[in-house]
Each structure stands twice: as structure tokens, then as C-alpha cells.
Coordinates of C-alpha atoms in Angstrom, one line a residue:
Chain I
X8 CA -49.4 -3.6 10.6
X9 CA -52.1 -1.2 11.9
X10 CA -49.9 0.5 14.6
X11 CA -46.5 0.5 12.4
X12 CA -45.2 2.7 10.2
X13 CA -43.4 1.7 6.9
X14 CA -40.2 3.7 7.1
X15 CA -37.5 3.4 3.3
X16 CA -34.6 5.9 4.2
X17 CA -32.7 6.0 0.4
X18 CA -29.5 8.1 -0.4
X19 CA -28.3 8.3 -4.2
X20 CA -25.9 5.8 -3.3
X21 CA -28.0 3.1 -1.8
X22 CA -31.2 2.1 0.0
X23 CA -30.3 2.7 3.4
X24 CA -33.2 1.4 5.7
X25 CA -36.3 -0.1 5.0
X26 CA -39.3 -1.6 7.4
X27 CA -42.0 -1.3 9.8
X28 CA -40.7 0.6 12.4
X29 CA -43.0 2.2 15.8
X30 CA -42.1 5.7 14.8
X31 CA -39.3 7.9 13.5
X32 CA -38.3 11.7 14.1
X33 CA -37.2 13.8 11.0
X34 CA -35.3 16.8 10.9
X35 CA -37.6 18.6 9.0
X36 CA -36.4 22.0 7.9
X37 CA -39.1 24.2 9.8
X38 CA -38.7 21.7 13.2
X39 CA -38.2 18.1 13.8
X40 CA -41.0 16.0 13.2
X41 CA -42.2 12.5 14.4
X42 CA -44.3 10.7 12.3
X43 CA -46.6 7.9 13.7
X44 CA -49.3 5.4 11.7
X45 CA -51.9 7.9 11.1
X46 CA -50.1 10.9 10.1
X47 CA -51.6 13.1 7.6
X48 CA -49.6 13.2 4.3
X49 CA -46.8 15.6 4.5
X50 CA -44.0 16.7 2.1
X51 CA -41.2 18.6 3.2
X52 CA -37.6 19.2 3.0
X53 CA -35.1 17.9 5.7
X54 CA -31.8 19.4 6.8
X55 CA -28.6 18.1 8.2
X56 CA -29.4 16.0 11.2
X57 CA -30.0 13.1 13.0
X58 CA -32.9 11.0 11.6
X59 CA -33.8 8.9 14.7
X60 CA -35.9 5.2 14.4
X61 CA -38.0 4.0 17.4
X62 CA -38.8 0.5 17.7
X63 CA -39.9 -1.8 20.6
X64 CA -40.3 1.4 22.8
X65 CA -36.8 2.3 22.2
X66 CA -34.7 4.5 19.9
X67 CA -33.6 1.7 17.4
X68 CA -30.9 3.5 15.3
X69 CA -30.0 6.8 14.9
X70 CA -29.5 8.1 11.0
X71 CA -27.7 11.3 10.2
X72 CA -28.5 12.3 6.8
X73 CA -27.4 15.4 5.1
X74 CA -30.4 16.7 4.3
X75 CA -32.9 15.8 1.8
X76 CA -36.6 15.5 1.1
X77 CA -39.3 13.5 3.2
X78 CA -42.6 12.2 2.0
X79 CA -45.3 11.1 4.7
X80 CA -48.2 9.5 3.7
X81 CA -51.0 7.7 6.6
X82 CA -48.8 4.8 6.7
X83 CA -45.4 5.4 5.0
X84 CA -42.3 7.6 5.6
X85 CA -40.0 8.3 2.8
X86 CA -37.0 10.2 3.1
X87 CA -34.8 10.7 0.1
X88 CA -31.5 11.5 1.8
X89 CA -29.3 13.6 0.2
X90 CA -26.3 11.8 1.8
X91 CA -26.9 9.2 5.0
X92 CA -25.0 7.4 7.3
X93 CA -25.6 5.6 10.9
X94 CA -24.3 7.9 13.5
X95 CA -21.8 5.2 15.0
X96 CA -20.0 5.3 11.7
X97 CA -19.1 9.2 11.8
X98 CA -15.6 9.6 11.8
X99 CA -15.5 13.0 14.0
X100 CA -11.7 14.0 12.8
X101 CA -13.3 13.6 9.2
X102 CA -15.9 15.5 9.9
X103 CA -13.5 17.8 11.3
X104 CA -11.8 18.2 8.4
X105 CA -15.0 18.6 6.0
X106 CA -15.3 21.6 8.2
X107 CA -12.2 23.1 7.5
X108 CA -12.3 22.1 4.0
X109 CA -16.0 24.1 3.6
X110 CA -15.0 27.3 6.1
X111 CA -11.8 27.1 3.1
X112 CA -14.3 26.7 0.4
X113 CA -16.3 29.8 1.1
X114 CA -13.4 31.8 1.2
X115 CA -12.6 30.9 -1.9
X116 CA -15.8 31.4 -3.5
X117 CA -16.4 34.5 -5.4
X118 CA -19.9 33.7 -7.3
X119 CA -23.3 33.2 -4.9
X120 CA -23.9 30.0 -5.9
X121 CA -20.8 29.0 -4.4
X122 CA -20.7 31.2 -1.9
X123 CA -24.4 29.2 -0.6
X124 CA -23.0 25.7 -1.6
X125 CA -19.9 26.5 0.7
X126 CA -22.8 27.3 3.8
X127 CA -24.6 24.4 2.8
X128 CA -21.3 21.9 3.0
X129 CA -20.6 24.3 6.4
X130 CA -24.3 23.4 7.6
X131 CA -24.3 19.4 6.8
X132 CA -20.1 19.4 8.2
X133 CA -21.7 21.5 11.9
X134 CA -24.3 19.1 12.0
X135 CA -21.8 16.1 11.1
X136 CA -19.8 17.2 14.3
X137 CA -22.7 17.8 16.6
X138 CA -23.8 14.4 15.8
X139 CA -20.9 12.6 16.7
X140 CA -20.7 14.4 20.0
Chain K
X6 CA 0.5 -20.0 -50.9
X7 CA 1.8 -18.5 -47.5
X8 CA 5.3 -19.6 -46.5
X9 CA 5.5 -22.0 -43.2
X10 CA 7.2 -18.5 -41.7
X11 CA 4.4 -16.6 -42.7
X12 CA 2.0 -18.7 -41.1
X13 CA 3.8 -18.7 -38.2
X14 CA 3.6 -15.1 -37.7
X15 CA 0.5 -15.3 -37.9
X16 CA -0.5 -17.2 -35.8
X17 CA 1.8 -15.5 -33.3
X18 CA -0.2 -12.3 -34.0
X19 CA -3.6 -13.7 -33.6
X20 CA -2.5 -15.4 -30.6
X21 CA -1.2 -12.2 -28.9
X22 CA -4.3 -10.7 -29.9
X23 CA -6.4 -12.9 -28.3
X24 CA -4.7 -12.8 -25.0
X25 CA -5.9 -8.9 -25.4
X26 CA -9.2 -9.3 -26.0
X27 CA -9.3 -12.3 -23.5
X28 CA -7.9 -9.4 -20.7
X29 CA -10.1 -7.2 -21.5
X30 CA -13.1 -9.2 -20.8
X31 CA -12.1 -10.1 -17.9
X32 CA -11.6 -6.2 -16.4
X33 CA -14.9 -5.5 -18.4
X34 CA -16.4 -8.4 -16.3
X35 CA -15.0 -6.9 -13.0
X36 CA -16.2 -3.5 -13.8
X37 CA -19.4 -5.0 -14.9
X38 CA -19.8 -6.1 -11.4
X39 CA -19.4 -3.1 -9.9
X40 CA -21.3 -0.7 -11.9
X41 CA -24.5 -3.3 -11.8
X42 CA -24.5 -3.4 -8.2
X43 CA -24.1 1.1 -8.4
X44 CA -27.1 1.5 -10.9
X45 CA -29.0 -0.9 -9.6
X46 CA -28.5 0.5 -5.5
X47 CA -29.1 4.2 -7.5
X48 CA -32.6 3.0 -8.5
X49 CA -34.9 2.9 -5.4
X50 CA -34.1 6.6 -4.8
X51 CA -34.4 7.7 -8.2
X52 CA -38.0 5.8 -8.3
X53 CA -39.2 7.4 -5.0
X54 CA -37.7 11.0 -6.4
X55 CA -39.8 10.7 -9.7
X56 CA -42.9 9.4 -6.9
X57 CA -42.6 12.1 -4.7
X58 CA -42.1 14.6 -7.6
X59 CA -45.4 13.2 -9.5
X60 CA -47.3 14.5 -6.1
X61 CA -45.6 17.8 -5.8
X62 CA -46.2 18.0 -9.6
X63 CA -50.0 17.1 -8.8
X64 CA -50.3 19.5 -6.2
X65 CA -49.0 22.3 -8.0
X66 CA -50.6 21.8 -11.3
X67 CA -50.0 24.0 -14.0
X68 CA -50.4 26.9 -11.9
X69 CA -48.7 30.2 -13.3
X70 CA -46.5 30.0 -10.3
X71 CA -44.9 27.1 -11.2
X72 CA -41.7 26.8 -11.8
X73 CA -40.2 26.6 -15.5
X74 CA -38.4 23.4 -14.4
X75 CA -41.4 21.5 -14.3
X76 CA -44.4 23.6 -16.5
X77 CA -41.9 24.3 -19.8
X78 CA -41.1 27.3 -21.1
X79 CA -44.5 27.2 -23.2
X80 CA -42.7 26.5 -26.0
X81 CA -41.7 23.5 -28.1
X82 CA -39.0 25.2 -30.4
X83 CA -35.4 24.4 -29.5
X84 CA -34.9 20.8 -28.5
X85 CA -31.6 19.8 -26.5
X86 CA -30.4 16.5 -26.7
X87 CA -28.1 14.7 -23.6
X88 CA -26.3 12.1 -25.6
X89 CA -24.7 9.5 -23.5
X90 CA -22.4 7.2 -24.5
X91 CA -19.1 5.7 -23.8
X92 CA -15.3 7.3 -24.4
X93 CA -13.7 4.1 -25.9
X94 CA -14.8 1.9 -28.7
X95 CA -14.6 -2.1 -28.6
X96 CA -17.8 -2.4 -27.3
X97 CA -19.6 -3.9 -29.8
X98 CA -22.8 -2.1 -31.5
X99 CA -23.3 -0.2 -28.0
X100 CA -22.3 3.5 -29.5
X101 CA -23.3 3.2 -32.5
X102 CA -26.9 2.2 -31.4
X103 CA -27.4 5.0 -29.5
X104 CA -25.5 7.4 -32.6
X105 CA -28.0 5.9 -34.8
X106 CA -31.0 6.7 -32.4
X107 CA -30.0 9.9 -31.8
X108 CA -29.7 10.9 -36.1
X109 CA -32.7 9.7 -35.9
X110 CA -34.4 11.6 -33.7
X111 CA -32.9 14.6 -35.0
X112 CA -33.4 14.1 -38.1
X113 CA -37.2 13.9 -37.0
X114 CA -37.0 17.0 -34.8
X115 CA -35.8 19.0 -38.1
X116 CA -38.3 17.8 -40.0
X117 CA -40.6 19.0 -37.8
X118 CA -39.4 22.4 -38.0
X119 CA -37.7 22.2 -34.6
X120 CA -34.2 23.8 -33.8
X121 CA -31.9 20.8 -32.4
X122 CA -29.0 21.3 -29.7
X123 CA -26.6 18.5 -28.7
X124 CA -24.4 17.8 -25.7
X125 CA -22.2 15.0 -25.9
X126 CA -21.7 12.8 -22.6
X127 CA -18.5 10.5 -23.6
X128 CA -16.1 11.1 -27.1
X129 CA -18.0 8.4 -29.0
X130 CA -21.2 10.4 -29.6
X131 CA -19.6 12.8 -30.3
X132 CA -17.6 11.3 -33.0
X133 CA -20.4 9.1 -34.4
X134 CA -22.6 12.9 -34.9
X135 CA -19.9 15.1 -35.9
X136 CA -19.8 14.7 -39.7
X137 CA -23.7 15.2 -39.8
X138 CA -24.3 17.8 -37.0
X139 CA -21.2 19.3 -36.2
X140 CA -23.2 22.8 -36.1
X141 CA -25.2 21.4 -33.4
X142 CA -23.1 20.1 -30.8
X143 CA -22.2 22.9 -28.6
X144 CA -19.9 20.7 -26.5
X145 CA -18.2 17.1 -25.5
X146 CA -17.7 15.8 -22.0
X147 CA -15.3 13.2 -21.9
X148 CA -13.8 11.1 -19.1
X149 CA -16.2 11.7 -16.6
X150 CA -16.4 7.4 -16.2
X151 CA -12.8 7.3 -16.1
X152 CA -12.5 6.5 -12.3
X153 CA -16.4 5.2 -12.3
X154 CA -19.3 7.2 -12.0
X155 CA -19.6 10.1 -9.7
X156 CA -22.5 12.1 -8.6
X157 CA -20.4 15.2 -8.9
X158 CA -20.2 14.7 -12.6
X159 CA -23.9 14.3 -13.0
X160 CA -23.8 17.1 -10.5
X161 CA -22.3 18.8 -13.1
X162 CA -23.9 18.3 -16.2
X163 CA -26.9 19.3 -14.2
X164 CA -25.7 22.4 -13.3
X165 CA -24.8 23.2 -16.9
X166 CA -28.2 22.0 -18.3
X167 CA -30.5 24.1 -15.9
X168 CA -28.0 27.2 -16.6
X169 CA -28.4 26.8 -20.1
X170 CA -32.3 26.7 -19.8
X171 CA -32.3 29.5 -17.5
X172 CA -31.1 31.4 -20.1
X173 CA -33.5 29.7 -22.6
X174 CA -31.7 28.2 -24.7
X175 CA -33.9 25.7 -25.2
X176 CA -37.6 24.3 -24.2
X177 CA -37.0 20.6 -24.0
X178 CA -34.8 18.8 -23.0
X179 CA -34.3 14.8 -23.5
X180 CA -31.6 12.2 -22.4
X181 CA -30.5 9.6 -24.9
X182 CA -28.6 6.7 -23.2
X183 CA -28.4 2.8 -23.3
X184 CA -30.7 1.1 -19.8
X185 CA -29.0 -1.8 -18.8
X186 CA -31.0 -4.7 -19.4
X187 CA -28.9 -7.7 -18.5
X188 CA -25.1 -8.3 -18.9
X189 CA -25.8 -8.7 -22.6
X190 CA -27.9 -6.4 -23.3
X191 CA -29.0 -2.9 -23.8
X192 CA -32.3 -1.0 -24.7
X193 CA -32.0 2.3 -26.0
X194 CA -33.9 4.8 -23.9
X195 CA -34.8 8.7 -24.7
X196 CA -36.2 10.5 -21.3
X197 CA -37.3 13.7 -20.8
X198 CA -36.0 15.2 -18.2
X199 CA -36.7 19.1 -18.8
X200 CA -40.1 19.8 -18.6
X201 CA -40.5 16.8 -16.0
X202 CA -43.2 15.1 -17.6
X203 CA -46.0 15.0 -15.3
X204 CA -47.4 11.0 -14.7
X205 CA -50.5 9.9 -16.9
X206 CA -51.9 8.7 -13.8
X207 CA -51.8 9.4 -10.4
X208 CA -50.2 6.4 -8.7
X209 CA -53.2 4.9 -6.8
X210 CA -50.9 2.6 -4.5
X211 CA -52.4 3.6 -1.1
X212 CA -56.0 4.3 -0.5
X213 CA -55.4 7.5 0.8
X214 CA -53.6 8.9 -2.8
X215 CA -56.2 7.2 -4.6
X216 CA -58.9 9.3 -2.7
X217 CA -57.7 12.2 -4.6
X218 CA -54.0 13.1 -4.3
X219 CA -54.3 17.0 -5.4
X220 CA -55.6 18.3 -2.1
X221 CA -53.8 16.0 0.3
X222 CA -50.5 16.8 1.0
X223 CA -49.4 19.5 3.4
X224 CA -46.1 21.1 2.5
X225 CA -43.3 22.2 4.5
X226 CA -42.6 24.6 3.7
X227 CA -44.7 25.6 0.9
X228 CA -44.8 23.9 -2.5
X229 CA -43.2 26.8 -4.4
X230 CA -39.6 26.4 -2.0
X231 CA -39.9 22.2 -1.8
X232 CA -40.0 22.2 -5.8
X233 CA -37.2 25.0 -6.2
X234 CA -35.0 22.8 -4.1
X235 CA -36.1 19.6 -5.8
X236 CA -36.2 19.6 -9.3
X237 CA -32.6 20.6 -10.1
X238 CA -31.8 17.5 -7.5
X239 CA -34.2 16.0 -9.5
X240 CA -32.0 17.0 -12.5
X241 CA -28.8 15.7 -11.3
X242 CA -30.9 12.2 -10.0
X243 CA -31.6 11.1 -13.7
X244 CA -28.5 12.3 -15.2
X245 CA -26.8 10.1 -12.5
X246 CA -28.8 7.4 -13.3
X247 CA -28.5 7.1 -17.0
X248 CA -24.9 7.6 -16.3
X249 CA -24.4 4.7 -14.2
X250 CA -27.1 2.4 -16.8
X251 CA -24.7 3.6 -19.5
X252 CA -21.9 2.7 -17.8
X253 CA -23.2 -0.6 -16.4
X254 CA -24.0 -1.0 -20.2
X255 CA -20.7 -0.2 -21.9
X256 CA -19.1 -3.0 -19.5
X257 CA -21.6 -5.1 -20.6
X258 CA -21.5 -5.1 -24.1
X259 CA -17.8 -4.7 -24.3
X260 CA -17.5 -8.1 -22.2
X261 CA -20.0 -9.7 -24.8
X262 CA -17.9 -8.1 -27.5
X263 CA -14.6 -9.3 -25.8
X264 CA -15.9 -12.7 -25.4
X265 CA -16.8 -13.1 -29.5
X266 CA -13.7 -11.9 -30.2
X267 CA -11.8 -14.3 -28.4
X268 CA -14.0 -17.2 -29.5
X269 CA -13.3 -16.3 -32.9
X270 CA -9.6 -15.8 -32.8
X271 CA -9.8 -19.2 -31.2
X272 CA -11.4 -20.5 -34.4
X273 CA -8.8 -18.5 -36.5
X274 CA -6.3 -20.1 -34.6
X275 CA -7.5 -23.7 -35.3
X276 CA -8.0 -23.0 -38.8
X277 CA -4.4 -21.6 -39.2
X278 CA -2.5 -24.3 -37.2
X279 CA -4.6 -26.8 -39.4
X280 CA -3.2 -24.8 -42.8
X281 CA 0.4 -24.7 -41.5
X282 CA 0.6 -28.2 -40.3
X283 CA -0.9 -29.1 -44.3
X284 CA 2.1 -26.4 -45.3
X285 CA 4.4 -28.3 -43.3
X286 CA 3.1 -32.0 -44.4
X287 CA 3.3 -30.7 -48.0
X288 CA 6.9 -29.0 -48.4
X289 CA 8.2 -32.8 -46.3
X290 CA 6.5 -34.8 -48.7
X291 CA 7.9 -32.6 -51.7
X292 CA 11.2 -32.8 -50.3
X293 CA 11.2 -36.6 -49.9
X294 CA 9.8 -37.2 -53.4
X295 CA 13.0 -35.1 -54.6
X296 CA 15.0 -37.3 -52.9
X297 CA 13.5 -40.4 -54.3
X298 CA 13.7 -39.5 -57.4
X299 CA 16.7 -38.2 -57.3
X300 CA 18.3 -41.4 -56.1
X301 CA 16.2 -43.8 -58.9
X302 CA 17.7 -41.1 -61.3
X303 CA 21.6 -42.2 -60.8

């Protein structure tokens, strides 16, 4: 276990991943980071994107999550995933349509709080799309 | 003495009754299912938010900059109360438990010279605290479990709670629901949730928290932003999650409540069929006594 790194990817819904994995890249929201045995502890906040899991020298499955909250400790990687599912399962005319939906939305919205939860869904929707592509 | 038709009825009545409650067992067993397997997928995140927060909390300490999400308002004055229950009834002792709980509690709180605000999650809290506190109870959400339970509608309440402190309304804030336990039963549980109560103990898990977990973390970006963004998630997290044990719970103590029922209405039957078959025995016996006599008589 010295050279692996305990990875738990959780969304409210369900436990999504969990287990010793080589390394993993986050989307963290100042810059993707990877995190390898060893790292020094690390909170920080994730945005939309692709959460990508290497294993056996290759990228073993590729995450999007819609963004969240990652905790890094020497020899764990938590990420508390707002919303998460495997890229191969991205429906792109869905996503499509969450686009839509959200460009809609912030037309609509006349406070600032929605006005900022419309970019948000804009955000996760844009990253949705590029992930499929 | 009931008449052979009377008897009949009822045991026409108590019949049809049972096929009810029998039904009803049965969907509560199939929801029961479902809403186990939600709260108990809901939990690893919800444990790992409350970890992750007890760090950030750690890190921050009760620094002035902290934000009033997690430090208090200073005060312990006005206490609001999140009172979760179910809409419908038939469930057994499971409202009224957490009705009693909560009188209780407030009851407390006034003695204690507090100020007492309620928000009733589900119609039978609000019914059960109505003729005592009706002055307290600023409002009822029903039918949010309707369709299941959604993180929008925890989403929700959330978003009405931490508007409601932002305006201080009040200083604390506590959740009263029902934890799922097993499929029979339910422990009553009151969590704070506003301030978030900072761990006894720093978990000491890994060695490297142990060591001393103030000073280890680096934040991206800083503390001040991570908890802004956090807490209200946090928020929403454990209103989800007492939403879905109360749920989970309500299935499961109106299945246990369905099941008596039927098991006694099954008795009731018994004894009834026993009383009319005597009834019936009886009134032919009568009958051919009358027409003994009757013929010894000529």
C-alpha cells in the first residue's frame, strides 16, 4: 500500500468509487491537480470536470463530477461530488438540453442568487458537453 | 345479543378492513426498500462532509473571521427547531414520538428563558404542536416525500433556514427527526445543525491528522471561500439526510403498524366467525326445540 493512494469519490446520491488507485487528477478550482501517495494535505473546492483515475500505468476511468469539495490527506483522496457520473454514461443530447434549459433559466432570473445558480448550472451543463466530446 | 345479520356485517367490515391494512403493508414494505437503500447510499457522503468540515472547522478556529454559519451568532437566545415528521398518520407511535420529543424540548428551552421558533417538515408535526405552540410555528411544509425524497426539497428548506439566520432570527438551530434503526424501529434524534458543532476530538485516524491537524492543511483557495461554499451544502447535506432517515422510518413503522393491524383483525375475525357460528347453532337448536314441543303438544 506504500505507493497507492486510497481514492472514495461520494455524490449525495451514492458512493461512487472507492480503492487504491496509482494516482488521480482533480479539477480543482484554481487548476487541475494530481494527487500521488505522499501528497501534503490539501482542501479545496472542485469545479465541473473530468475527475480522471490512473491505475496500472493507465487512465483507469474517467469521472465527471459537477463540482464539489476534495480532501487530500498523505495517503487519501476524498472528493465529495456535488453530482458524479462515469463519462461513458453522458448522454450529450441531455446535456444539450441542460444547456438550453440553464441559458433559459438565467433569463428568467431576476434575483442574484438565481441569476449565479443559473451560471453555475450553465458552468457544470459546458463542462457536461465538453466531456462527452 | 347481535343478530346472525349483524354479525355478518361485521365480519364483512373487518374483513374489508383487513385487506386495507394488509395493502398497505405491503406498498409500505416496497417503499421501505427503497428509501433504506437511499439513506443508507446518502450516508458515506454525509460522514466524509461532517469529516472534512471538523478539519476546516479546526483550521479556522474561532477566529473573528469566521463565518456565522459555523462560530454562532454569539448568542444563545432564539432557538429554531426543524421538526420532521411524516404527512399521513397510520404509522404507529412514529409522529407522535417525535411530537412528544419536541414539547419537550421546548418546554425546556422556555424554561430556560429561551425564545422558541418552529418549522414544521410534514403536516403531522404540525398538527401534533399546534394546540400548544401555535404562536411558534412560523410555517408547515408538506408533501415534500410525496414522490420520495429529493435533494431539491432539502435544497430548499436549506435555503430558507440560512435566509432566516441571515437575518437573525435566531442563534441555534436544531433538527428533530426519527434515525432509522432497523425496519422496526426508530430512535429519536435532535442535531444541531446551525452553529456546526465543532468535534470533541480531532479524529486521530491517520498519523498525519493526529500529529496535529490545525496547521496541516493547505487550502485552495483559502479557508474563508472553501467554508462559504461549504457550509450551506453542508446545510442542505443533513437536512437531506434526516429527510431520507425519516422517511426510511415512517415506511418502517407504518409496515410494523400495518402488520399488527392485520394480525389483529385476523384475531377479530376468528373470534367473530366463532360467535356467529354459536349464534347460528343457538337460534337451530331453538327452532328445533319449538318444533318438538310443538308436536308432543297435539
Amino acid at each position: 500500500m506504500v505507493d497507492k493512494v486510497e481514492f472514495e469519490l461520494v455524490s449525495p446520491a451514492k458512493l461512487l468509487y472507492a480503492g487504491a488507485v496509482d494516482m488521480v487528477v482533480v479539477p480543482g478550482s484554481e487548476g487541475d491537480f494530481g494527487v500521488l501517495p505522499g501528497h501534503a494535505p490539501l482542501i479545496s473546492l472542485v469545479r465541473p470536470g473530468v475527475i480522471n483515475i490512473h491505475d496500472e500505468g493507465r487512465v483507469e476511468q474517467r469521472i465527471f463530477v459537477a463540482g464539489g469539495f476534495a480532501e487530500v490527506t498523505q495517503t487519501r483522496c476524498t472528493v465529495l461530488a456535488d453530482e458524479a457520473m462515469p463519462v461513458t454514461d453522458i448522454d450529450r443530447a441531455k446535456a444539450e438540453g441542460r444547456l438550453q434549459a440553464a441559458r433559459v433559466r438565467l433569463g428568467e432570473a431576476d434575483s442574484e442568487a438565481d441569476k449565479a445558480a443559473a451560471w453555475h448550472e450553465i458552468g457544470v451543463a459546458e463542462a457536461l458537453i465538453s466531456a462527452a466530446g | 345479543m347481535a343478530s346472525l345479520k349483524d354479525l355478518r356485517n361485521r365480519i364483512a367490515s373487518v374483513k374489508s378492513t383487513q385487506k386495507i391494512t394488509a395493502a398497505m403493508k405491503m406498498v409500505a414494505a416496497s417503499k421501505l426498500k427503497r428509501a433504506q437503500d437511499q439513506a443508507e447510499a446518502a450516508r458515506p457522503y454525509a460522514e466524509r462532509m461532517e469529516r472534512m468540515l471538523g478539519s476546516l472547522a479546526a483550521a479556522v478556529g474561532s477566529s473573528a473571521g469566521a463565518p456565522k454559519l459555523l462560530s454562532g451568532t454569539g448568542a444563545d437566545r432564539v432557538h429554531l427547531l426543524v421538526v420532521v415528521t411524516a404527512d399521513r398518520g397510520l404509522c404507529g407511535a412514529f409522529n407522535g414520538q417525535v411530537v412528544r420529543a419536541a414539547r419537550n424540548l421546548v418546554h425546556k428551552l422556555k424554561a430556560d428563558g429561551k425564545e422558541v421558533k418552529i418549522l414544521c417538515v410534514g403536516r403531522k408535526g404540525r398538527d401534533g404542536l399546534k394546540r400548544d405552540f401555535a404562536g411558534m410555528i412560523l410555517d408547515t411544509l408538506d408533501g415534500l416525500t410525496r414522490r420520495g425524497v429529493q435533494v431539491e426539497a432539502a435544497d430548499a428548506i436549506a435555503a430558507r433556514v440560512s435566509a432566516m439566520f441571515a437575518d437573525g432570527d435566531f442563534d441555534v438551530c436544531n433538527v428533530l427527526y426519527n434515525r432509522f434503526k432497523s425496519a422496526i424501529s426508530q430512535e429519536f434524534t435532535s442535531q444541531q445543525i446551525i452553529p456546526f458543532p465543532a468535534p470533541l476530538a480531532p479524529a486521530a485516524e491517520d498519523g498525519a491528522r493526529a500529529a496535529g491537524p490545525a496547521a496541516i492543511y493547505e487550502f485552495e483557495p483559502e479557508e474563508e471561500a472553501i467554508l462559504k461554499d461549504i457550509l450551506p451544502r453542508n446545510l442542505g447535506i443533513q437536512l437531506y439526510r434526516a429527510l431520507l432517515e425519516s422517511y426510511a422510518g415512517e415506511q418502517g413503522a407504518r409496515m410494523a403498524a400495518m402488520d399488527n393491524a392485520t394480525r389483529n383483525a385476523g384475531e377479530m375475525i376468528g373470534r367473530l366467525t366463532l360467535n356467529y357460528n354459536r349464534t347460528r347453532q343457538a337460534s337451530i337448536t331453538r327452532e328445533m326445540i319449538e318444533i318438538v314441543s310443538g308436536a308432543e303438544a297435539v
